[in-house]
mmCIF file of C-alpha atoms in Angstrom:
data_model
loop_
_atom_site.group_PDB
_atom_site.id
_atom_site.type_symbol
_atom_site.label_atom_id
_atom_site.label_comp_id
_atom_site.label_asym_id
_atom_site.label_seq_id
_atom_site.Cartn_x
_atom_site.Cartn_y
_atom_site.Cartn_z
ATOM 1 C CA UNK A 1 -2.016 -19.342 29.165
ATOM 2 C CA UNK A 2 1.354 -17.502 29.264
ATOM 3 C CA UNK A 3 2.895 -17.078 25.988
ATOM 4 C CA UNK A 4 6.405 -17.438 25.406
ATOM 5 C CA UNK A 5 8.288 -13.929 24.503
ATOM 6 C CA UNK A 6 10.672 -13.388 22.046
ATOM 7 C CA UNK A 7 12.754 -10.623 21.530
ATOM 8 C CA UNK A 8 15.319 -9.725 19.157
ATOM 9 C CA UNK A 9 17.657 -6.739 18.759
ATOM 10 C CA UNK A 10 20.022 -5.510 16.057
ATOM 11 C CA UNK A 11 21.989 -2.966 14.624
ATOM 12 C CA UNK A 12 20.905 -0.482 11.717
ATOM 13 C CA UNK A 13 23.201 1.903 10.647
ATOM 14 C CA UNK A 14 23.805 3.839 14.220
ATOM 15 C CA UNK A 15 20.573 3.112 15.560
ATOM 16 C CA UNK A 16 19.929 -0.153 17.559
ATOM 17 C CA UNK A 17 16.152 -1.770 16.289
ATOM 18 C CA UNK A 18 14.399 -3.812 18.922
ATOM 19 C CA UNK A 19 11.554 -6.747 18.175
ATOM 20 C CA UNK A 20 9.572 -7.852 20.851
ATOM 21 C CA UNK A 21 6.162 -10.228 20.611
ATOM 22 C CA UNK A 22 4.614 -12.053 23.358
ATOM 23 C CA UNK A 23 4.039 -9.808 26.231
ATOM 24 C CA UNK A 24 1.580 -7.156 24.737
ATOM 25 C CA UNK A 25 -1.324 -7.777 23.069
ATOM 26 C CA UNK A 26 -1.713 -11.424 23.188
ATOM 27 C CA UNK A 27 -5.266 -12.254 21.471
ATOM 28 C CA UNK A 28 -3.611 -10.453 17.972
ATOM 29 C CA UNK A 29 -2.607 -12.952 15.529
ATOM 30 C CA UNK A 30 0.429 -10.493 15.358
ATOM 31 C CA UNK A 31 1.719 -8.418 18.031
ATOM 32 C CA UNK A 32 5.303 -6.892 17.954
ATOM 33 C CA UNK A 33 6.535 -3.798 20.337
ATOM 34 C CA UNK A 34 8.927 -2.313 18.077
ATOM 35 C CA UNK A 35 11.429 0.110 19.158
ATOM 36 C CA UNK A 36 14.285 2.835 17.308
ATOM 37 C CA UNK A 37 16.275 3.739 20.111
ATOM 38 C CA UNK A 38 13.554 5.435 22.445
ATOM 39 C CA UNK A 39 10.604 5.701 19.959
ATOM 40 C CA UNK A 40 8.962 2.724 20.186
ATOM 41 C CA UNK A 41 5.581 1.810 18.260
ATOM 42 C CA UNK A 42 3.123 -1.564 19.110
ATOM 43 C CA UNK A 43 1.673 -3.390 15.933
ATOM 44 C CA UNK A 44 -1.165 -4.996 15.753
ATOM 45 C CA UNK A 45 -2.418 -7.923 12.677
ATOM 46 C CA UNK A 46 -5.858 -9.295 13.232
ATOM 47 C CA UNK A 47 -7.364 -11.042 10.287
ATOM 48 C CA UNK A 48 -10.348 -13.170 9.160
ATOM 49 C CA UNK A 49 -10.060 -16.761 8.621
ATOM 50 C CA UNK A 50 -13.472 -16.701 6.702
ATOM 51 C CA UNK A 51 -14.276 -14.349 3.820
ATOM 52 C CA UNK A 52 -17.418 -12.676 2.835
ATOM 53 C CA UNK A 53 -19.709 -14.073 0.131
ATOM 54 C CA UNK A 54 -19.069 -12.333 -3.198
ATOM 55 C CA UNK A 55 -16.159 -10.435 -2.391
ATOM 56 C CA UNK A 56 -14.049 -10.076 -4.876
ATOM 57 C CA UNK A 57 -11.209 -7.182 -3.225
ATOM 58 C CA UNK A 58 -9.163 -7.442 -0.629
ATOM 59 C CA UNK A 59 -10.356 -5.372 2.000
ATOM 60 C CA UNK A 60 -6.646 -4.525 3.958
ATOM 61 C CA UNK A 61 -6.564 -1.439 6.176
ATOM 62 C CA UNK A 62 -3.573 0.226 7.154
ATOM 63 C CA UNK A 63 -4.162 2.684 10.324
ATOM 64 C CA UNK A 64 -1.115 4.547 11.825
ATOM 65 C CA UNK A 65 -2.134 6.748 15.011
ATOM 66 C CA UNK A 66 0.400 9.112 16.664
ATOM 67 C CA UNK A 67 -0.539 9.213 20.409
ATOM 68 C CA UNK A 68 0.520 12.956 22.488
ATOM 69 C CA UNK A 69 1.329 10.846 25.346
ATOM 70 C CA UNK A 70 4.134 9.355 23.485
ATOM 71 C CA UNK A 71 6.067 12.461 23.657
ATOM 72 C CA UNK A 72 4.896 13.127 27.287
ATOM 73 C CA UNK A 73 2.493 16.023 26.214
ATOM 74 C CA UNK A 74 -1.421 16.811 26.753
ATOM 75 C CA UNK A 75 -3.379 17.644 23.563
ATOM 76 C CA UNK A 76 -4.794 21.136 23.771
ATOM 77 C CA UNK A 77 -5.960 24.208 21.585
ATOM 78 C CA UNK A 78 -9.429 23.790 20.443
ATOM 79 C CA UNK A 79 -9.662 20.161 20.070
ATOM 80 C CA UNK A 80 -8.688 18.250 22.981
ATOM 81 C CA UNK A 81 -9.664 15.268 21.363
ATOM 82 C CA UNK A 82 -7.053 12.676 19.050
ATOM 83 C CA UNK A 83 -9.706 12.101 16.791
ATOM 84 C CA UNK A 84 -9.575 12.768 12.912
ATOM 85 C CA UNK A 85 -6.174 11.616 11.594
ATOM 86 C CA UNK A 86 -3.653 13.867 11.152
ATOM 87 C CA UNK A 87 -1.725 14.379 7.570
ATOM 88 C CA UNK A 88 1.189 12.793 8.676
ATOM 89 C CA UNK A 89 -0.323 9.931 9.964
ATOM 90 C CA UNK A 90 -2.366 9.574 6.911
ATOM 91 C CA UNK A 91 0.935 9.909 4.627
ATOM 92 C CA UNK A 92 2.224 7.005 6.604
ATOM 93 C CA UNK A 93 -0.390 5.037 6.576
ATOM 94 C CA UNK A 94 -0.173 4.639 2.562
ATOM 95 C CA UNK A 95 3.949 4.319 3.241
ATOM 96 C CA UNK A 96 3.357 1.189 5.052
ATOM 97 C CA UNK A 97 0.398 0.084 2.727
ATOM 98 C CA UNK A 98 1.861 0.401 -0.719
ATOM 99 C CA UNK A 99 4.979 -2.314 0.186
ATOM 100 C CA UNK A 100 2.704 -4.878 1.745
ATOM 101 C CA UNK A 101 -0.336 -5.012 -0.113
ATOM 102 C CA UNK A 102 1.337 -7.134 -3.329
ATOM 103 C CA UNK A 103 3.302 -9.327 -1.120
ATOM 104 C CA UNK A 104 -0.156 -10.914 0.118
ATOM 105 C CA UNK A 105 -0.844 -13.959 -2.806
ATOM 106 C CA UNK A 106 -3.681 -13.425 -5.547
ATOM 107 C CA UNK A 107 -7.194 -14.467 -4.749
ATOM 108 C CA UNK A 108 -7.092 -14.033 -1.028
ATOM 109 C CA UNK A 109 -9.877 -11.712 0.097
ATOM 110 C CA UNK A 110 -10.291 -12.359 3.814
ATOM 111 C CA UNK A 111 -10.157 -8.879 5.817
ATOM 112 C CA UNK A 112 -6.686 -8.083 7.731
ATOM 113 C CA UNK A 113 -6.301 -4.801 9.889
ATOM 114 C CA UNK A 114 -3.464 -3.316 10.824
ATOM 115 C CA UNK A 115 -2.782 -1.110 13.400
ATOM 116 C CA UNK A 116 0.289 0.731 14.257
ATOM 117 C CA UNK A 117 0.246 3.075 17.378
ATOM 118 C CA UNK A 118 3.046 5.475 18.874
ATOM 119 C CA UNK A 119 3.631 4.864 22.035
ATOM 120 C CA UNK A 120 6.785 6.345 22.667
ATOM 121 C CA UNK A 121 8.804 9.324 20.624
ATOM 122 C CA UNK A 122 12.423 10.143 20.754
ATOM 123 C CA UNK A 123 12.074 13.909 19.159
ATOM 124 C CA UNK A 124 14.732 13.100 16.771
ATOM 125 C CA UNK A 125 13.539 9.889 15.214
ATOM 126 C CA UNK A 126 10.379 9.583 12.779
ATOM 127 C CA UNK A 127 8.624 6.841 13.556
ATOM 128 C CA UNK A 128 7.670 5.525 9.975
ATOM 129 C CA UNK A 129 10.637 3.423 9.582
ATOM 130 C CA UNK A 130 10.063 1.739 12.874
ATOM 131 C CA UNK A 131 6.453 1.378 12.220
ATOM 132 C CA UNK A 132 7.013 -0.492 9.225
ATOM 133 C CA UNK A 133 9.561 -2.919 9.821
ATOM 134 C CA UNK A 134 7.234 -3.337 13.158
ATOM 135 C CA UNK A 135 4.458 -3.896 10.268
ATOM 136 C CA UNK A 136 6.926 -6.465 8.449
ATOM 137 C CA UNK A 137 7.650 -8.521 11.801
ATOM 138 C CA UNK A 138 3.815 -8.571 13.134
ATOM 139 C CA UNK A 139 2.744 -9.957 9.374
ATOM 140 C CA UNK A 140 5.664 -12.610 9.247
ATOM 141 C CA UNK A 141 4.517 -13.682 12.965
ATOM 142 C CA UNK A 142 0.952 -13.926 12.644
ATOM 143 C CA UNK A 143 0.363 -16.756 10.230
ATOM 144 C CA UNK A 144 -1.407 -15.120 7.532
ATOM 145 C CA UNK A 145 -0.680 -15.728 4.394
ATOM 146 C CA UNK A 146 2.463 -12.976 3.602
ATOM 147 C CA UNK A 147 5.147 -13.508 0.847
ATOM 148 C CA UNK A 148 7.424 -11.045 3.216
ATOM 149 C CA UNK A 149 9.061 -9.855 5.269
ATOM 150 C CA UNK A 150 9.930 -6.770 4.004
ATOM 151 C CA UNK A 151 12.543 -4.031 5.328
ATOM 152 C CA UNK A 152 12.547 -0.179 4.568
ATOM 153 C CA UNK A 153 14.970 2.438 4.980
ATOM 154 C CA UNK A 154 15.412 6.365 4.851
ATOM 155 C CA UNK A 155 18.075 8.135 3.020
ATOM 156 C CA UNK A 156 19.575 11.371 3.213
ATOM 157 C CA UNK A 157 22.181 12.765 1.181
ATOM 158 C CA UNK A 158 24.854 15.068 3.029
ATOM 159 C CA UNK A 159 27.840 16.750 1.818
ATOM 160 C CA UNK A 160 28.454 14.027 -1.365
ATOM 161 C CA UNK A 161 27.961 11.315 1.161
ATOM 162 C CA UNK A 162 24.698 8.803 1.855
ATOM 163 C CA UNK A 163 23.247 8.485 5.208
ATOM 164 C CA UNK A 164 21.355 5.986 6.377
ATOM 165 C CA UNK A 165 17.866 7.172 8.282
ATOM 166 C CA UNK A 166 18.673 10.134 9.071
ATOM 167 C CA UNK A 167 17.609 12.045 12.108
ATOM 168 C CA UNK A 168 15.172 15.278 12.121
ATOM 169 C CA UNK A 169 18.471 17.094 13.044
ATOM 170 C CA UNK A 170 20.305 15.646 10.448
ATOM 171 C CA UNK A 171 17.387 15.558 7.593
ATOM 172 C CA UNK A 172 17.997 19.721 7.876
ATOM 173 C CA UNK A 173 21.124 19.669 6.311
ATOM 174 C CA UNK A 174 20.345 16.666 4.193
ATOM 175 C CA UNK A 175 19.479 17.681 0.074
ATOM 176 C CA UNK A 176 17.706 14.651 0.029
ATOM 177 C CA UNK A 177 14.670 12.753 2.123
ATOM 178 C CA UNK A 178 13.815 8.758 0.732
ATOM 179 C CA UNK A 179 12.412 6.641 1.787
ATOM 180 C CA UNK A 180 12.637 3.243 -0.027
ATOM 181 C CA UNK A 181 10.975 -0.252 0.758
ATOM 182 C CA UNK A 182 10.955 -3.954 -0.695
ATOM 183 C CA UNK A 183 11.987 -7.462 -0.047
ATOM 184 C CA UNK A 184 15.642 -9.033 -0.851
ATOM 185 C CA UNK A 185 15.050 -9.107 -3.861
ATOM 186 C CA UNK A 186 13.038 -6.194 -5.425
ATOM 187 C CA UNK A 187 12.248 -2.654 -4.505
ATOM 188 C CA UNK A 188 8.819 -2.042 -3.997
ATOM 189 C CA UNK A 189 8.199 1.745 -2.525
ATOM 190 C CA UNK A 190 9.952 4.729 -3.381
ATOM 191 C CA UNK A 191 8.941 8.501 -1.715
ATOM 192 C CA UNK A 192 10.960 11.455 -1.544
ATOM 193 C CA UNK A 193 11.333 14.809 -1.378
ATOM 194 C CA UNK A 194 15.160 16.493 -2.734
ATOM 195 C CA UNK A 195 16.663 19.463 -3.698
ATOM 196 C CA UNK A 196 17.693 19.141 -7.502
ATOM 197 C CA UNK A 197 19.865 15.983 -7.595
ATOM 198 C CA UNK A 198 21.212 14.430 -10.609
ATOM 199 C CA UNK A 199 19.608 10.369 -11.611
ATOM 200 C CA UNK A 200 22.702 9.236 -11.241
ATOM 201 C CA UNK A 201 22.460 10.329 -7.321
ATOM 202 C CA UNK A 202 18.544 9.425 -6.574
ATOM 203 C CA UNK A 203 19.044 5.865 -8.343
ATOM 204 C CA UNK A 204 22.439 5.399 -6.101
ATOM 205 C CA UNK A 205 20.109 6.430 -3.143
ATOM 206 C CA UNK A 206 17.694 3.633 -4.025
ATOM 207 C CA UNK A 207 20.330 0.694 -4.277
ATOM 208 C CA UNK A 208 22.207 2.003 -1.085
ATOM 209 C CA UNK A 209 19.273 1.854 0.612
ATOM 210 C CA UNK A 210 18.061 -1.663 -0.785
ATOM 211 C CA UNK A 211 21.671 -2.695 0.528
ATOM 212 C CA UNK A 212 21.171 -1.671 3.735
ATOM 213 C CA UNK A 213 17.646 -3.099 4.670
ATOM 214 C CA UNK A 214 18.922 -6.534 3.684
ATOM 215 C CA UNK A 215 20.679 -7.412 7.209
ATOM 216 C CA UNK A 216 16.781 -6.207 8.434
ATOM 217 C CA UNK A 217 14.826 -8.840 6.457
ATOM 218 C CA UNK A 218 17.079 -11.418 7.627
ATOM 219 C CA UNK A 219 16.697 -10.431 11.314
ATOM 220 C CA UNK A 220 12.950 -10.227 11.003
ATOM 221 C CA UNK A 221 13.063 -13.832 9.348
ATOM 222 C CA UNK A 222 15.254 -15.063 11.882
ATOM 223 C CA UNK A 223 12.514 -13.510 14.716
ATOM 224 C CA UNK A 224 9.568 -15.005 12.864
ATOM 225 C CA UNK A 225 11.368 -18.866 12.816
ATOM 226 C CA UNK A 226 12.075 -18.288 16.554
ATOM 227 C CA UNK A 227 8.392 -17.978 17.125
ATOM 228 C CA UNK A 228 7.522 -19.982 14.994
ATOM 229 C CA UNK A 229 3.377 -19.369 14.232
ATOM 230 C CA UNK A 230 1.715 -22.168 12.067
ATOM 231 C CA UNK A 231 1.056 -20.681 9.069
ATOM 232 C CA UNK A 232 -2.767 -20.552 7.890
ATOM 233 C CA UNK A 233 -3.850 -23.397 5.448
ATOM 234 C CA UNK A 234 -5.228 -21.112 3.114
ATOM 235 C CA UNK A 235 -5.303 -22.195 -0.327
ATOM 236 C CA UNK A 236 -5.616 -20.335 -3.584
ATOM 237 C CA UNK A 237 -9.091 -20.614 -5.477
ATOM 238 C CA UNK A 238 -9.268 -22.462 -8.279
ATOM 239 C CA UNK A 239 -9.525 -20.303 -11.428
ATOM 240 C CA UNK A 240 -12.870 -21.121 -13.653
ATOM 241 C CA UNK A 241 -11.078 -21.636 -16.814
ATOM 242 C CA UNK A 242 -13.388 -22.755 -18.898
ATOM 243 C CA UNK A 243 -15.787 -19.395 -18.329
ATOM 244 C CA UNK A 244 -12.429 -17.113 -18.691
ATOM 245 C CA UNK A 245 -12.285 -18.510 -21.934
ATOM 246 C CA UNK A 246 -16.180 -18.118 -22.854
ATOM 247 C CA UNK A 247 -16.512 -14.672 -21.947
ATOM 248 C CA UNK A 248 -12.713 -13.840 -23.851
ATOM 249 C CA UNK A 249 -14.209 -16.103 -27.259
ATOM 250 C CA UNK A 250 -17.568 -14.397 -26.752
ATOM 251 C CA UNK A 251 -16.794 -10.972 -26.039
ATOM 252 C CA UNK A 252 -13.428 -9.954 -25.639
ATOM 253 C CA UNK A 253 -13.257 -8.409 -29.204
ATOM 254 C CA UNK A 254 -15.968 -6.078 -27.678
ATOM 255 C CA UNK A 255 -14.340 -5.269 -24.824
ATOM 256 C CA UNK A 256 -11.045 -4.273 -26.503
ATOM 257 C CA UNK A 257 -13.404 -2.189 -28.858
ATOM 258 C CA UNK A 258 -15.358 -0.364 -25.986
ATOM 259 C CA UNK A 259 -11.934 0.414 -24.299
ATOM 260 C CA UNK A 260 -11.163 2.573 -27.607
ATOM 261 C CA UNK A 261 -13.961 4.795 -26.788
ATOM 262 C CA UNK A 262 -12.551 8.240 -26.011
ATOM 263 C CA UNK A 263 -15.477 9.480 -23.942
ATOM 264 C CA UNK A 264 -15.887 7.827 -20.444
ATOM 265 C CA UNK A 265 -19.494 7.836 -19.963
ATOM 266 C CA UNK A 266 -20.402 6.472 -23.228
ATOM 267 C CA UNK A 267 -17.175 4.034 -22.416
ATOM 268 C CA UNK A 268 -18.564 2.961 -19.194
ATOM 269 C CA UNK A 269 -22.283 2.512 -20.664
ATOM 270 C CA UNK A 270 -21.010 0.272 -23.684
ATOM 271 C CA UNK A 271 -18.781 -1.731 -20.983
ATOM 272 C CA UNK A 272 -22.141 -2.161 -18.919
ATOM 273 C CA UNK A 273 -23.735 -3.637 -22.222
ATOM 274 C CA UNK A 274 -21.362 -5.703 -22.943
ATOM 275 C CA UNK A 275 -21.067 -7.412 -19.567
ATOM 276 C CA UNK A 276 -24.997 -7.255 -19.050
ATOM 277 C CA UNK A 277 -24.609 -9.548 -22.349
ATOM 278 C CA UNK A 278 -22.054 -11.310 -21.302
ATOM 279 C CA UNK A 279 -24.353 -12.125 -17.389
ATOM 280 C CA UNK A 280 -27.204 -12.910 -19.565
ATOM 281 C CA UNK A 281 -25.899 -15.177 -21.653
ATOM 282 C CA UNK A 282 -23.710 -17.270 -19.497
ATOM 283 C CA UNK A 283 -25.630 -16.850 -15.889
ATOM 284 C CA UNK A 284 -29.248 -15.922 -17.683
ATOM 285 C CA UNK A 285 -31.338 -19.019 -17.202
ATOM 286 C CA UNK A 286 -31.441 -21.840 -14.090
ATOM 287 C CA UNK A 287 -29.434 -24.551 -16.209
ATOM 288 C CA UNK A 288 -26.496 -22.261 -16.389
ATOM 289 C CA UNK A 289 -23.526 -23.431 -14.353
ATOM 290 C CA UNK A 290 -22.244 -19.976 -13.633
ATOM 291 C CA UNK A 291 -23.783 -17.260 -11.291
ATOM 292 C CA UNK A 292 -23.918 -13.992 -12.220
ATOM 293 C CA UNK A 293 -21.429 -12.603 -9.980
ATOM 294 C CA UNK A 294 -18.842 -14.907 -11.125
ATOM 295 C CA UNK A 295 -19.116 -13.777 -14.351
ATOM 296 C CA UNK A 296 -19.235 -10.680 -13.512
ATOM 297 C CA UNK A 297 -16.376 -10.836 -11.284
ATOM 298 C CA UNK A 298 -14.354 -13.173 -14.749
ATOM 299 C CA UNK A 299 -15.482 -10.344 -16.831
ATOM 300 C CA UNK A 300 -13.288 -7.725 -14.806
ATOM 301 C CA UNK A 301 -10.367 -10.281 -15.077
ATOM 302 C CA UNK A 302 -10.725 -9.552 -18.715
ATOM 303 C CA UNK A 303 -11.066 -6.268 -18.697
ATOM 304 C CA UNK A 304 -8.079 -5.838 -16.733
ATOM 305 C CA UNK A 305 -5.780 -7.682 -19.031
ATOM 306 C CA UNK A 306 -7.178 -5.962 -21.731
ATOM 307 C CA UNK A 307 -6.208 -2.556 -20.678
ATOM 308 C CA UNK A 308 -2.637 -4.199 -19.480
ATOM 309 C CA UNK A 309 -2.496 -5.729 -22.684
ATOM 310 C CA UNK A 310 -2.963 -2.828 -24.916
ATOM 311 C CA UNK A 311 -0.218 -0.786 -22.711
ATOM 312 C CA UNK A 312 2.456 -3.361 -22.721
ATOM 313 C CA UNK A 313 1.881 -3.382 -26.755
ATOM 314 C CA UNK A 314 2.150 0.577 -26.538
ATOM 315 C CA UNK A 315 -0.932 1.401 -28.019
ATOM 316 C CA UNK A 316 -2.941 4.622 -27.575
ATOM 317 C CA UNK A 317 -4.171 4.730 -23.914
ATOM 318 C CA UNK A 318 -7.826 4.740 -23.161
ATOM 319 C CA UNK A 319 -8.727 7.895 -23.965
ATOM 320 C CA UNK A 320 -6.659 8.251 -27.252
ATOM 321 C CA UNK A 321 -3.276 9.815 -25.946
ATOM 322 C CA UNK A 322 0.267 8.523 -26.260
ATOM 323 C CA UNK A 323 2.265 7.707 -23.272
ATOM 324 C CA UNK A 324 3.804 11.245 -23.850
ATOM 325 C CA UNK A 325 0.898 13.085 -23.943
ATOM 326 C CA UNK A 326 -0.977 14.791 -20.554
ATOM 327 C CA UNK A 327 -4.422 15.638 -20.309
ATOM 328 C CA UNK A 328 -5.525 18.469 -21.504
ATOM 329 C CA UNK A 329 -5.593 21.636 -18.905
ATOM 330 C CA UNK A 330 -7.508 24.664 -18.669
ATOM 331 C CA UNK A 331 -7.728 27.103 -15.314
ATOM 332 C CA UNK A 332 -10.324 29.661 -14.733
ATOM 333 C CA UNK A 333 -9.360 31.971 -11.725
ATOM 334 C CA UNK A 334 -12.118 34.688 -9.759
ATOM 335 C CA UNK A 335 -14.984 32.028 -10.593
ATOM 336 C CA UNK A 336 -16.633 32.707 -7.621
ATOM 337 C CA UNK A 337 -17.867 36.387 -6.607
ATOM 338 C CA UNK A 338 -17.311 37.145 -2.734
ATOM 339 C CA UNK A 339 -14.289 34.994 -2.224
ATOM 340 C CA UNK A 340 -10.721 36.491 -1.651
ATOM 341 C CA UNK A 341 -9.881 34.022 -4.231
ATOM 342 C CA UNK A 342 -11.157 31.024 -6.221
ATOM 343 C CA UNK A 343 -10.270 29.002 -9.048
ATOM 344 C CA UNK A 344 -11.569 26.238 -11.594
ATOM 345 C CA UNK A 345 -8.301 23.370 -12.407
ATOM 346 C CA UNK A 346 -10.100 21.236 -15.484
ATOM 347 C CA UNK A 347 -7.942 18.163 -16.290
ATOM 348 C CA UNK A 348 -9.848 16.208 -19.054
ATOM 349 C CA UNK A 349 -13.085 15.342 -17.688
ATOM 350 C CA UNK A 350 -11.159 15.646 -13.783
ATOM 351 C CA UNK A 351 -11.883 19.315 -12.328
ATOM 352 C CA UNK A 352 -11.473 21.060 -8.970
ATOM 353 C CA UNK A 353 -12.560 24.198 -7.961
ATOM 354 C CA UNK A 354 -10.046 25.669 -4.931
ATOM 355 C CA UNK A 355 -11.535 28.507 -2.923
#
């Protein structure tokens, strides 16, 4: 069956953006070929339309893969192989993930992969940006259920003046390196790396970016209604109500107690009591409505909005401290006998020893 293609192209700052679905990778329920001048990056949705008994998470993965072709080379050294991912493609990877993941609505759990590859690198544009408006237009095309589309930007900050994603070239005389993402109207993802800037300069850097990636959501939008995929017919579960309210009556006065416990083994063993209690007395014989893992999975509803509760009231976090107040630290160094060098970083009841 051909498929009609749709392609859409617009400005950004100096660079043009290009959105194309329809001729590549057809059997995705998103497929966009995105392109930032001549690096150019294919994006791949797939998702379930059933979800796995019991799961109670939403299992999204994010995978970004840089390919050697795309900048016309042959991999070499050692390892000939593009196997294990690299750091940067990891590091983008959780760029792309961190806006996206809350714009998908509460309660669905069905499995979506994405997958962004380069397949085509201009040496003087990073491909993140591309990759995740690609990411925003493949999600907003393929009918899942997606409260987006977002838009992202990177911004550099040259000679008292903002600059809107900067190139390599131009990132080396930049004091600044953001990168900022969100919908029209809140920012969702903030990274960067700066010289020392004042507040008053970073928060200007968030706002002009959140500015500029405007015209981009509405030019994704636009792309998605000219395609126009039926969107799923997913609806929300229905929250058990009446058990939220058993297991809060019952035992959320032990909960909040057990989450003042300073020490987080015996925390987590008194938690596991309590909701061991909680299965056995609202899931424990065969004329109970509930099964256990639906009280077990109401339990960690309330044990979520206890913690949230107890921080929004500013009360002592879990392990006693103020919101002020760091974990206590203590480093050990030449731990280890035959090493050139090792040491022990103890962070509370976190440690790492670094060889």
């Amino acid at each position: 069956m051909e498929m009609k293609i749709v392609k859409k192209s617009f400005a950004m700052g100096k660079h043009t953006i290009t959105l194309e679905t329809g001729r590549i990778a057809r059997q995705a329920h998103g497929a966009v070929l995105a392109s930032m001048d001549d690096t150019q990056v294919l994006v791949t949705v797939v998702a379930s339309k059933k979800t796995q008994p019991g799961q109670d998470f939403f299992p999204l993965s994010v995978d970004y893969v840089e390919k050697t072709y795309a900048a016309g080379k042959i991999p070499g050294g050692f390892l000939k192989r593009e196997a294990r991912a690299t750091e940067k493609e990891t590091l983008t990877c959780r760029l792309i993930d961190r806006p996206i993941r809350p714009l998908f609505p509460a309660g669905f759990v069905n499995e979506v992969q994405v997958i962004i590859t380069v397949i085509s690198a201009n040496s003087e544009v990073d491909p993140d940006i591309i990759s995740m408006l690609g990411v925003s237009a493949a999600l907003s095309i393929s009918g899942v259920p997606f409260n987006g589309p977002i838009g992202g930007a990177r911004v550099g900050y040259t000679e008292g003046e903002y600059t809107l994603n900067p190139t390599y070239s131009d990132l080396k005389k930049s004091d600044l390196d953001m990168v900022v993402a969100g919908t029209n109207e809140a920012v969702l993802m903030v990274e960067s790396e700066a010289s020392e800037l004042s507040e008053e300069i970073m928060l200007g850097a968030v706002m002009y970016a959140h500015e500029q990636y405007q015209a981009v959501i509405a030019n994704i939008a636009a792309f998605a209604a000219e395609v126009g995929t039926e969107q799923w017919d997913w609806q929300a579960p229905e929250t058990n109500e009446a058990l939220l309210d058993d297991i809060q009556s019952q035992f959320g006065t032990q909960i909040n107690d057990a989450y003042q416990i300073k020490e987080k083994m015996d925390r987590y063993a008194k938690v596991d009591e309590i909701k061991t209690a909680a299965i056995e007395a609202l899931a424990g014989n065969n004329e109970a409505e509930n099964s256990a893992d639906e009280v077990s999975k109401y339990f960690k509803k309330i044990e979520k909005s206890t913690v949230r509760e107890r921080i929004l009231s500013n009360e002592p976090r879990i392990d006693g401290r103020d919101n002020e107040t760091v974990r206590e630290l203590a480093i050990e160094t030449s731990v280890l006998a035959n090493t050139h060098g090792s040491a022990l970083f103890t962070r509370g009841e976190t440690q790492a020893m670094v060889v």
